[in-house]
Amino acid sequence: MKVSLFITCLNDAVYPRVGEAMVRLLARHGVRLDFPKVQTCCGQPAFNSGYWDEARAAAATILEAFDDSDFVIAPSGSCAYMIHHYSQLFRHDPGLLAKAEELQRKTYEFTQFFVQVLGVTDLGAFFPHRVTYHPSCHGSRLLGVKEEPMALLNGVKGLELVPLPFAEDCCGFGGTFAVKMADISGAMVMEKTDHVKETAAEVLVGLDMACLMNIAGNLRHRNEPVRVMHLAELLYEGVTGVMKR
Amino acid sequence: MSGTTQPVGSTAAGTTVKERAELALNDEFLRKAVKFTTERLRGGKLKASEEHGNWDDWRERGRQIRLHTIAHLDYYLNLFADNARANGVHVHFAHTAAEAVKLSLAIAERNDAKSVVKSKSMVTEELHLNHALESIGVEAVETDLGEYIIQLAGETPSHIIIPAIHKNRYQIAALLSAEAGETLAPDTTVLAGFVRKKLREKFLEADIGMTGCNFAIAETGSMVLFENEGNARMVTTVPKTQITLMGMERIIPSWSDLEVMATLLPRSATGQKLTVYMSGITGPRRAADADGPEEMHIIIVDNGRSNQLGDPEFQELLNCIRCGACLNACPVYRHIGGHAYGGTYSGPIGAVLTPALQKNVAEWDDIANASSLCGACYEACPVKIPLHDMLVYLRRRKVEAGHGSKLESLGMKGFATVMGSAGRFGGVLKLGKLGQKLVVRGGVIRTKLGPLKGWNTYRVAPSLPKQSFRDTWATLEEEIRVGLRETAPDVKQRLEAVIRERKQKEGGSLHG
């Protein structure tokens, strides 16, 4: 049985603490994660910008990394959904196409794996804070991950969940969009953090560090003290009582 | 910027999306007005679709009707034309915008027309028909309130169904006061009352009534209009001659298909169960009819639509029923309004349709880049058009045709080199940790140098931690191994069951 971690390039490079929390949480629930080191990036930045040859170069490392895995788990709905585009990317290569379709069947976003596969919603976490949740677009709209994070958050003792106004609106990240259309993206993230402020939450939690990097970056820019966390970090902190920033 | 004196919509040529968006982003009036109305429409749509129930099933049904019609468009167009002709309608086909304009002007000239009253029609916007009519001395008057306001302002519509969405009531009062020659209070009743009186005269003196078409029913050769103001009823009953312009994809096979479309369109557009008026028109006035035109023309316009036929990535664009729900759901449209898109159609549908209709998918400016690909448009679409995917296809076609930006192309080559190998990726991370020492202050990067300018104008950038995940893995794995040599037996059983289930489904649909 091989259950593998698809760390995603952003979490690998910038937010290793998210991967660490995931690995430790899953270990507590009896799952030994494996980390194939040939993986790099899912290829989404190139794919979405229209550079499909370049996207294939990155995607090939993912196909190779998880070729013999039974389950693949990613701390990002967006990167997990990118796998669903692989059947388009590799449609002209029957061998790789078959691998792509197989990978799509066995890939799960972190909360999907916990709730759908392990059937666990109560991790025994205690987190006595006012928390609001931002559902990232690709994870919730395209991958359909809506109820899983809610179930996990509802399982946390002491946690006060406050709804985020206009929660489903995009935070304005959009990959290269944030650089190419910086002012439009800026207007979007400003509106998002306005809504976060309205909730008076101490913590903003989500499932995608790219979106959270965007929102956290703007909060910090505006000197807002809201703490921004991936749900895996929140749950791990909740079960161990470890306070880390 | 006041917003009243700057006709943002009057010019698109020679400007970029970014420049046009900047105008909008600096126009507080516009942003407030657009937010206010799109929020109202979006909320109304959600409420109406929830109340109706099984919304996704209705969407799928609508999608299937549209897919079927477009797949057999030649058949249904012929059926429609034959039936309409049998009803006494003059049916014309126009391959290009120029042909459609020529046909319309010829009808106006033959009838010695002095004035045309128009109900709302995006196709005539696409053809710039008002200007063409004016050029031969025919007055064209828009009779939809929003269109009338836009016409007075000398602008173009900034929304498919709410043309003047970017204007607030004070700006509208100023425009109408100028027309009235007296100061009108910024009160909806007063303003609408003035327009009603003014337009009543125009209806009575008009020689031609001109309309668009929401749906054309093939089985009877009828046309159907949805509206709330009653002006389309006036347009199609008072003047002696009626000209209807319709995109060639407006067809649906039957009246029973209309039931589905009439369920989807008003709810998606405005959150109404049905618009105030829904008119079905089958031919000109008959002997027993109390009113209606003596002469009726339908001009079926291609103008780039057939480019999509047979194109697997874009054919579904022809399924669009022009409800505007994607605009109301779009977080980009919300901030920049419709004129920033630079074409007749705005929002997500416009960002795809404008280049697609023009065939030059490779050369359009960067409208398709003005999207974060969040998928709100797809979720809102009553016929499930995957606009977020189409935006990516447009970007890819531009790159493939060699029209991508040189700098980006170079960057992406670098991306492929780095991400093509875990060794190189690891190496670049190490270099990054060294390099960032120059710019990291207090754990974050605030410099606005080079590519960080756009990002750091609104945010701070995170710094790279001492160790990447791959650096920490060896230690982490050892730590885990102490408590858990391998996946626990009960968990293993559970996972094996999931694998068995997956294998059974294999060949069927993919999960997620």
mmCIF file of C-alpha atoms in Angstrom, chain A residues 4-234:
data_model
loop_
_atom_site.group_PDB
_atom_site.id
_atom_site.type_symbol
_atom_site.label_atom_id
_atom_site.label_comp_id
_atom_site.label_asym_id
_atom_site.label_seq_id
_atom_site.Cartn_x
_atom_site.Cartn_y
_atom_site.Cartn_z
ATOM 1 C CA SER A 4 2.015 9.409 -1.410
ATOM 2 C CA LEU A 5 2.309 13.077 -0.633
ATOM 3 C CA PHE A 6 1.966 15.462 -3.578
ATOM 4 C CA ILE A 7 3.484 18.405 -1.748
ATOM 5 C CA THR A 8 3.015 21.007 -4.564
ATOM 6 C CA CYS A 9 5.857 23.376 -5.402
ATOM 7 C CA LEU A 10 4.590 26.316 -3.346
ATOM 8 C CA ASN A 11 4.214 24.291 -0.145
ATOM 9 C CA ASP A 12 7.557 22.612 -0.800
ATOM 10 C CA ALA A 13 9.421 25.885 -1.280
ATOM 11 C CA VAL A 14 7.584 28.371 0.942
ATOM 12 C CA TYR A 15 5.250 26.545 3.338
ATOM 13 C CA PRO A 16 6.928 23.266 4.370
ATOM 14 C CA ARG A 17 5.071 23.519 7.708
ATOM 15 C CA VAL A 18 1.831 22.634 5.862
ATOM 16 C CA GLY A 19 3.348 19.412 4.530
ATOM 17 C CA GLU A 20 4.772 18.580 7.959
ATOM 18 C CA ALA A 21 1.386 19.062 9.604
ATOM 19 C CA MET A 22 -0.244 16.813 7.002
ATOM 20 C CA VAL A 23 2.329 14.056 7.376
ATOM 21 C CA ARG A 24 2.026 14.076 11.174
ATOM 22 C CA LEU A 25 -1.779 14.227 11.188
ATOM 23 C CA LEU A 26 -2.046 11.319 8.794
ATOM 24 C CA ALA A 27 0.498 9.326 10.821
ATOM 25 C CA ARG A 28 -1.724 9.818 13.878
ATOM 26 C CA HIS A 29 -4.494 8.199 11.874
ATOM 27 C CA GLY A 30 -2.368 5.270 10.829
ATOM 28 C CA VAL A 31 -1.336 6.435 7.366
ATOM 29 C CA ARG A 32 2.368 6.270 6.466
ATOM 30 C CA LEU A 33 2.988 8.879 3.784
ATOM 31 C CA ASP A 34 5.620 8.408 1.172
ATOM 32 C CA PHE A 35 7.320 11.365 -0.536
ATOM 33 C CA PRO A 36 8.604 10.678 -4.069
ATOM 34 C CA LYS A 37 11.324 13.258 -4.567
ATOM 35 C CA VAL A 38 11.162 13.420 -8.373
ATOM 36 C CA GLN A 39 7.987 15.545 -8.157
ATOM 37 C CA THR A 40 8.311 19.280 -8.845
ATOM 38 C CA CYS A 41 5.235 21.272 -9.926
ATOM 39 C CA CYS A 42 1.880 20.265 -11.433
ATOM 40 C CA GLY A 43 2.489 22.640 -14.350
ATOM 41 C CA GLN A 44 -0.506 24.866 -13.717
ATOM 42 C CA PRO A 45 1.274 28.243 -14.105
ATOM 43 C CA ALA A 46 2.344 27.318 -17.635
ATOM 44 C CA PHE A 47 -0.901 25.517 -18.493
ATOM 45 C CA ASN A 48 -3.121 28.443 -17.511
ATOM 46 C CA SER A 49 -0.924 30.898 -19.380
ATOM 47 C CA GLY A 50 -1.247 28.853 -22.565
ATOM 48 C CA TYR A 51 2.217 27.266 -22.553
ATOM 49 C CA TRP A 52 1.218 23.639 -22.725
ATOM 50 C CA ASP A 53 4.611 22.245 -23.872
ATOM 51 C CA GLU A 54 6.187 23.828 -20.802
ATOM 52 C CA ALA A 55 3.346 22.546 -18.617
ATOM 53 C CA ARG A 56 3.984 19.020 -19.895
ATOM 54 C CA ALA A 57 7.639 19.228 -18.827
ATOM 55 C CA ALA A 58 6.569 19.823 -15.212
ATOM 56 C CA ALA A 59 3.560 17.479 -15.331
ATOM 57 C CA ALA A 60 5.786 14.637 -16.509
ATOM 58 C CA THR A 61 7.584 14.698 -13.139
ATOM 59 C CA ILE A 62 4.230 14.262 -11.379
ATOM 60 C CA LEU A 63 3.226 11.334 -13.587
ATOM 61 C CA GLU A 64 6.589 9.705 -12.896
ATOM 62 C CA ALA A 65 6.556 10.424 -9.156
ATOM 63 C CA PHE A 66 3.188 8.795 -8.517
ATOM 64 C CA ASP A 67 3.265 6.037 -11.105
ATOM 65 C CA ASP A 68 3.215 3.240 -8.507
ATOM 66 C CA SER A 69 1.245 5.048 -5.781
ATOM 67 C CA ASP A 70 -2.168 3.800 -4.682
ATOM 68 C CA PHE A 71 -3.267 7.124 -3.225
ATOM 69 C CA VAL A 72 -1.936 10.637 -3.866
ATOM 70 C CA ILE A 73 -2.783 13.407 -1.418
ATOM 71 C CA ALA A 74 -2.237 17.123 -2.003
ATOM 72 C CA PRO A 75 -2.644 20.084 0.371
ATOM 73 C CA SER A 76 -4.206 22.105 -2.478
ATOM 74 C CA GLY A 77 -7.474 21.735 -4.343
ATOM 75 C CA SER A 78 -6.108 23.753 -7.218
ATOM 76 C CA CYS A 79 -3.052 21.561 -7.801
ATOM 77 C CA ALA A 80 -5.149 18.418 -7.263
ATOM 78 C CA TYR A 81 -7.603 19.694 -9.880
ATOM 79 C CA MET A 82 -4.746 20.402 -12.280
ATOM 80 C CA ILE A 83 -4.324 16.620 -12.517
ATOM 81 C CA HIS A 84 -7.787 16.590 -14.135
ATOM 82 C CA HIS A 85 -6.322 18.562 -17.040
ATOM 83 C CA TYR A 86 -3.619 15.961 -17.667
ATOM 84 C CA SER A 87 -5.913 13.928 -19.910
ATOM 85 C CA GLN A 88 -6.014 17.013 -22.168
ATOM 86 C CA LEU A 89 -2.292 17.683 -21.889
ATOM 87 C CA PHE A 90 -1.297 14.126 -22.778
ATOM 88 C CA ARG A 91 -4.137 13.265 -25.151
ATOM 89 C CA HIS A 92 -1.743 12.583 -28.041
ATOM 90 C CA ASP A 93 0.313 10.005 -26.134
ATOM 91 C CA PRO A 94 -1.759 6.878 -25.343
ATOM 92 C CA GLY A 95 0.741 5.590 -22.755
ATOM 93 C CA LEU A 96 0.902 8.833 -20.804
ATOM 94 C CA LEU A 97 -2.830 9.407 -21.251
ATOM 95 C CA ALA A 98 -3.573 6.116 -19.469
ATOM 96 C CA LYS A 99 -1.231 7.153 -16.620
ATOM 97 C CA ALA A 100 -2.896 10.569 -16.468
ATOM 98 C CA GLU A 101 -6.365 9.075 -16.138
ATOM 99 C CA GLU A 102 -5.151 6.639 -13.504
ATOM 100 C CA LEU A 103 -3.534 9.487 -11.552
ATOM 101 C CA GLN A 104 -6.753 11.488 -11.659
ATOM 102 C CA ARG A 105 -8.649 8.552 -10.147
ATOM 103 C CA LYS A 106 -6.240 8.182 -7.248
ATOM 104 C CA THR A 107 -5.574 11.839 -6.402
ATOM 105 C CA TYR A 108 -7.292 13.479 -3.427
ATOM 106 C CA GLU A 109 -7.206 16.872 -1.846
ATOM 107 C CA PHE A 110 -6.211 16.669 1.848
ATOM 108 C CA THR A 111 -9.718 17.082 3.345
ATOM 109 C CA GLN A 112 -11.242 14.762 0.733
ATOM 110 C CA PHE A 113 -8.881 12.022 1.843
ATOM 111 C CA PHE A 114 -9.627 12.494 5.519
ATOM 112 C CA VAL A 115 -13.403 12.681 5.174
ATOM 113 C CA GLN A 116 -14.176 10.563 2.107
ATOM 114 C CA VAL A 117 -11.505 7.883 2.369
ATOM 115 C CA LEU A 118 -10.646 7.626 6.074
ATOM 116 C CA GLY A 119 -14.144 8.596 7.157
ATOM 117 C CA VAL A 120 -12.722 10.826 9.899
ATOM 118 C CA THR A 121 -14.164 14.241 10.751
ATOM 119 C CA ASP A 122 -13.267 14.562 14.436
ATOM 120 C CA LEU A 123 -9.515 14.634 14.905
ATOM 121 C CA GLY A 124 -9.800 15.495 18.572
ATOM 122 C CA ALA A 125 -8.511 19.003 18.046
ATOM 123 C CA PHE A 126 -9.019 21.909 20.435
ATOM 124 C CA PHE A 127 -8.592 25.401 18.996
ATOM 125 C CA PRO A 128 -10.308 28.095 21.079
ATOM 126 C CA HIS A 129 -10.300 30.911 18.532
ATOM 127 C CA ARG A 130 -12.620 32.908 16.295
ATOM 128 C CA VAL A 131 -12.014 31.519 12.802
ATOM 129 C CA THR A 132 -13.302 32.326 9.319
ATOM 130 C CA TYR A 133 -12.930 30.129 6.240
ATOM 131 C CA HIS A 134 -12.139 31.101 2.637
ATOM 132 C CA PRO A 135 -13.202 28.406 0.140
ATOM 133 C CA SER A 136 -10.696 28.553 -2.719
ATOM 134 C CA CYS A 137 -12.305 28.596 -6.177
ATOM 135 C CA HIS A 138 -10.687 25.589 -7.829
ATOM 136 C CA GLY A 139 -11.071 23.326 -4.817
ATOM 137 C CA SER A 140 -14.677 24.217 -4.102
ATOM 138 C CA ARG A 141 -16.100 24.933 -7.571
ATOM 139 C CA LEU A 142 -14.135 22.640 -9.821
ATOM 140 C CA LEU A 143 -13.079 19.797 -7.516
ATOM 141 C CA GLY A 144 -16.292 20.051 -5.492
ATOM 142 C CA VAL A 145 -14.660 20.173 -2.055
ATOM 143 C CA LYS A 146 -17.277 22.056 -0.043
ATOM 144 C CA GLU A 147 -18.565 19.932 2.806
ATOM 145 C CA GLU A 148 -15.312 18.197 3.807
ATOM 146 C CA PRO A 149 -13.573 21.249 5.331
ATOM 147 C CA MET A 150 -16.806 22.240 7.075
ATOM 148 C CA ALA A 151 -17.075 18.769 8.612
ATOM 149 C CA LEU A 152 -13.476 18.963 9.845
ATOM 150 C CA LEU A 153 -13.896 22.494 11.221
ATOM 151 C CA ASN A 154 -17.104 21.509 12.983
ATOM 152 C CA GLY A 155 -15.156 18.696 14.616
ATOM 153 C CA VAL A 156 -12.778 21.134 16.335
ATOM 154 C CA LYS A 157 -13.635 21.851 19.982
ATOM 155 C CA GLY A 158 -13.657 25.452 21.107
ATOM 156 C CA LEU A 159 -13.510 26.802 17.590
ATOM 157 C CA GLU A 160 -15.936 29.603 16.767
ATOM 158 C CA LEU A 161 -16.564 29.557 13.026
ATOM 159 C CA VAL A 162 -17.786 32.891 11.627
ATOM 160 C CA PRO A 163 -19.034 32.992 8.030
ATOM 161 C CA LEU A 164 -16.940 35.092 5.657
ATOM 162 C CA PRO A 165 -19.132 37.530 3.674
ATOM 163 C CA PHE A 166 -18.933 36.862 -0.087
ATOM 164 C CA ALA A 167 -16.769 33.873 0.820
ATOM 165 C CA GLU A 168 -17.096 32.271 -2.613
ATOM 166 C CA ASP A 169 -15.670 35.306 -4.422
ATOM 167 C CA CYS A 170 -12.170 34.820 -5.800
ATOM 168 C CA CYS A 171 -9.400 36.416 -3.723
ATOM 169 C CA GLY A 172 -7.762 37.728 -6.897
ATOM 170 C CA PHE A 173 -4.747 35.437 -6.964
ATOM 171 C CA GLY A 174 -5.202 33.578 -10.245
ATOM 172 C CA GLY A 175 -1.502 32.702 -10.675
ATOM 173 C CA THR A 176 0.180 34.958 -13.245
ATOM 174 C CA PHE A 177 -3.034 37.044 -13.243
ATOM 175 C CA ALA A 178 -1.843 38.669 -9.990
ATOM 176 C CA VAL A 179 1.238 39.936 -11.823
ATOM 177 C CA LYS A 180 -0.164 40.580 -15.310
ATOM 178 C CA MET A 181 -3.331 42.328 -14.126
ATOM 179 C CA ALA A 182 -1.884 43.587 -10.855
ATOM 180 C CA ASP A 183 -4.366 46.404 -10.296
ATOM 181 C CA ILE A 184 -7.468 44.286 -10.922
ATOM 182 C CA SER A 185 -6.037 41.546 -8.718
ATOM 183 C CA GLY A 186 -5.190 44.173 -6.104
ATOM 184 C CA ALA A 187 -8.772 45.470 -6.076
ATOM 185 C CA MET A 188 -10.028 41.911 -5.608
ATOM 186 C CA VAL A 189 -7.719 41.059 -2.712
ATOM 187 C CA MET A 190 -8.485 44.379 -0.996
ATOM 188 C CA GLU A 191 -12.168 43.518 -1.091
ATOM 189 C CA LYS A 192 -11.440 40.028 0.246
ATOM 190 C CA THR A 193 -9.474 41.350 3.228
ATOM 191 C CA ASP A 194 -12.178 43.966 3.875
ATOM 192 C CA HIS A 195 -14.551 41.052 4.328
ATOM 193 C CA VAL A 196 -12.066 39.177 6.532
ATOM 194 C CA LYS A 197 -11.845 42.284 8.732
ATOM 195 C CA GLU A 198 -15.644 42.468 8.964
ATOM 196 C CA THR A 199 -15.716 39.033 10.593
ATOM 197 C CA ALA A 200 -13.377 40.165 13.386
ATOM 198 C CA ALA A 201 -11.825 36.693 13.153
ATOM 199 C CA GLU A 202 -8.440 36.002 14.745
ATOM 200 C CA VAL A 203 -7.647 33.340 12.179
ATOM 201 C CA LEU A 204 -8.357 32.934 8.466
ATOM 202 C CA VAL A 205 -8.188 29.318 7.392
ATOM 203 C CA GLY A 206 -8.209 27.743 3.925
ATOM 204 C CA LEU A 207 -7.083 24.806 1.823
ATOM 205 C CA ASP A 208 -4.846 26.493 -0.710
ATOM 206 C CA MET A 209 -1.652 28.293 0.239
ATOM 207 C CA ALA A 210 -1.508 30.214 -3.059
ATOM 208 C CA CYS A 211 -4.764 31.991 -2.244
ATOM 209 C CA LEU A 212 -3.753 32.311 1.395
ATOM 210 C CA MET A 213 -0.353 33.763 0.436
ATOM 211 C CA ASN A 214 -2.249 36.396 -1.543
ATOM 212 C CA ILE A 215 -4.690 37.222 1.252
ATOM 213 C CA ALA A 216 -2.040 37.070 3.999
ATOM 214 C CA GLY A 217 0.280 39.263 1.930
ATOM 215 C CA ASN A 218 -2.413 41.906 1.650
ATOM 216 C CA LEU A 219 -3.371 41.656 5.343
ATOM 217 C CA ARG A 220 0.259 42.165 6.335
ATOM 218 C CA HIS A 221 0.577 45.029 3.856
ATOM 219 C CA ARG A 222 -2.391 46.634 5.603
ATOM 220 C CA ASN A 223 -0.940 45.816 9.040
ATOM 221 C CA GLU A 224 -3.889 43.633 9.938
ATOM 222 C CA PRO A 225 -2.959 41.112 12.654
ATOM 223 C CA VAL A 226 -5.153 38.248 11.362
ATOM 224 C CA ARG A 227 -3.344 34.917 11.439
ATOM 225 C CA VAL A 228 -3.579 32.952 8.178
ATOM 226 C CA MET A 229 -3.345 29.153 8.261
ATOM 227 C CA HIS A 230 -3.873 26.078 6.160
ATOM 228 C CA LEU A 231 -6.501 23.791 7.695
ATOM 229 C CA ALA A 232 -3.853 21.079 8.155
ATOM 230 C CA GLU A 233 -1.809 23.466 10.303
ATOM 231 C CA LEU A 234 -4.838 24.465 12.344
#
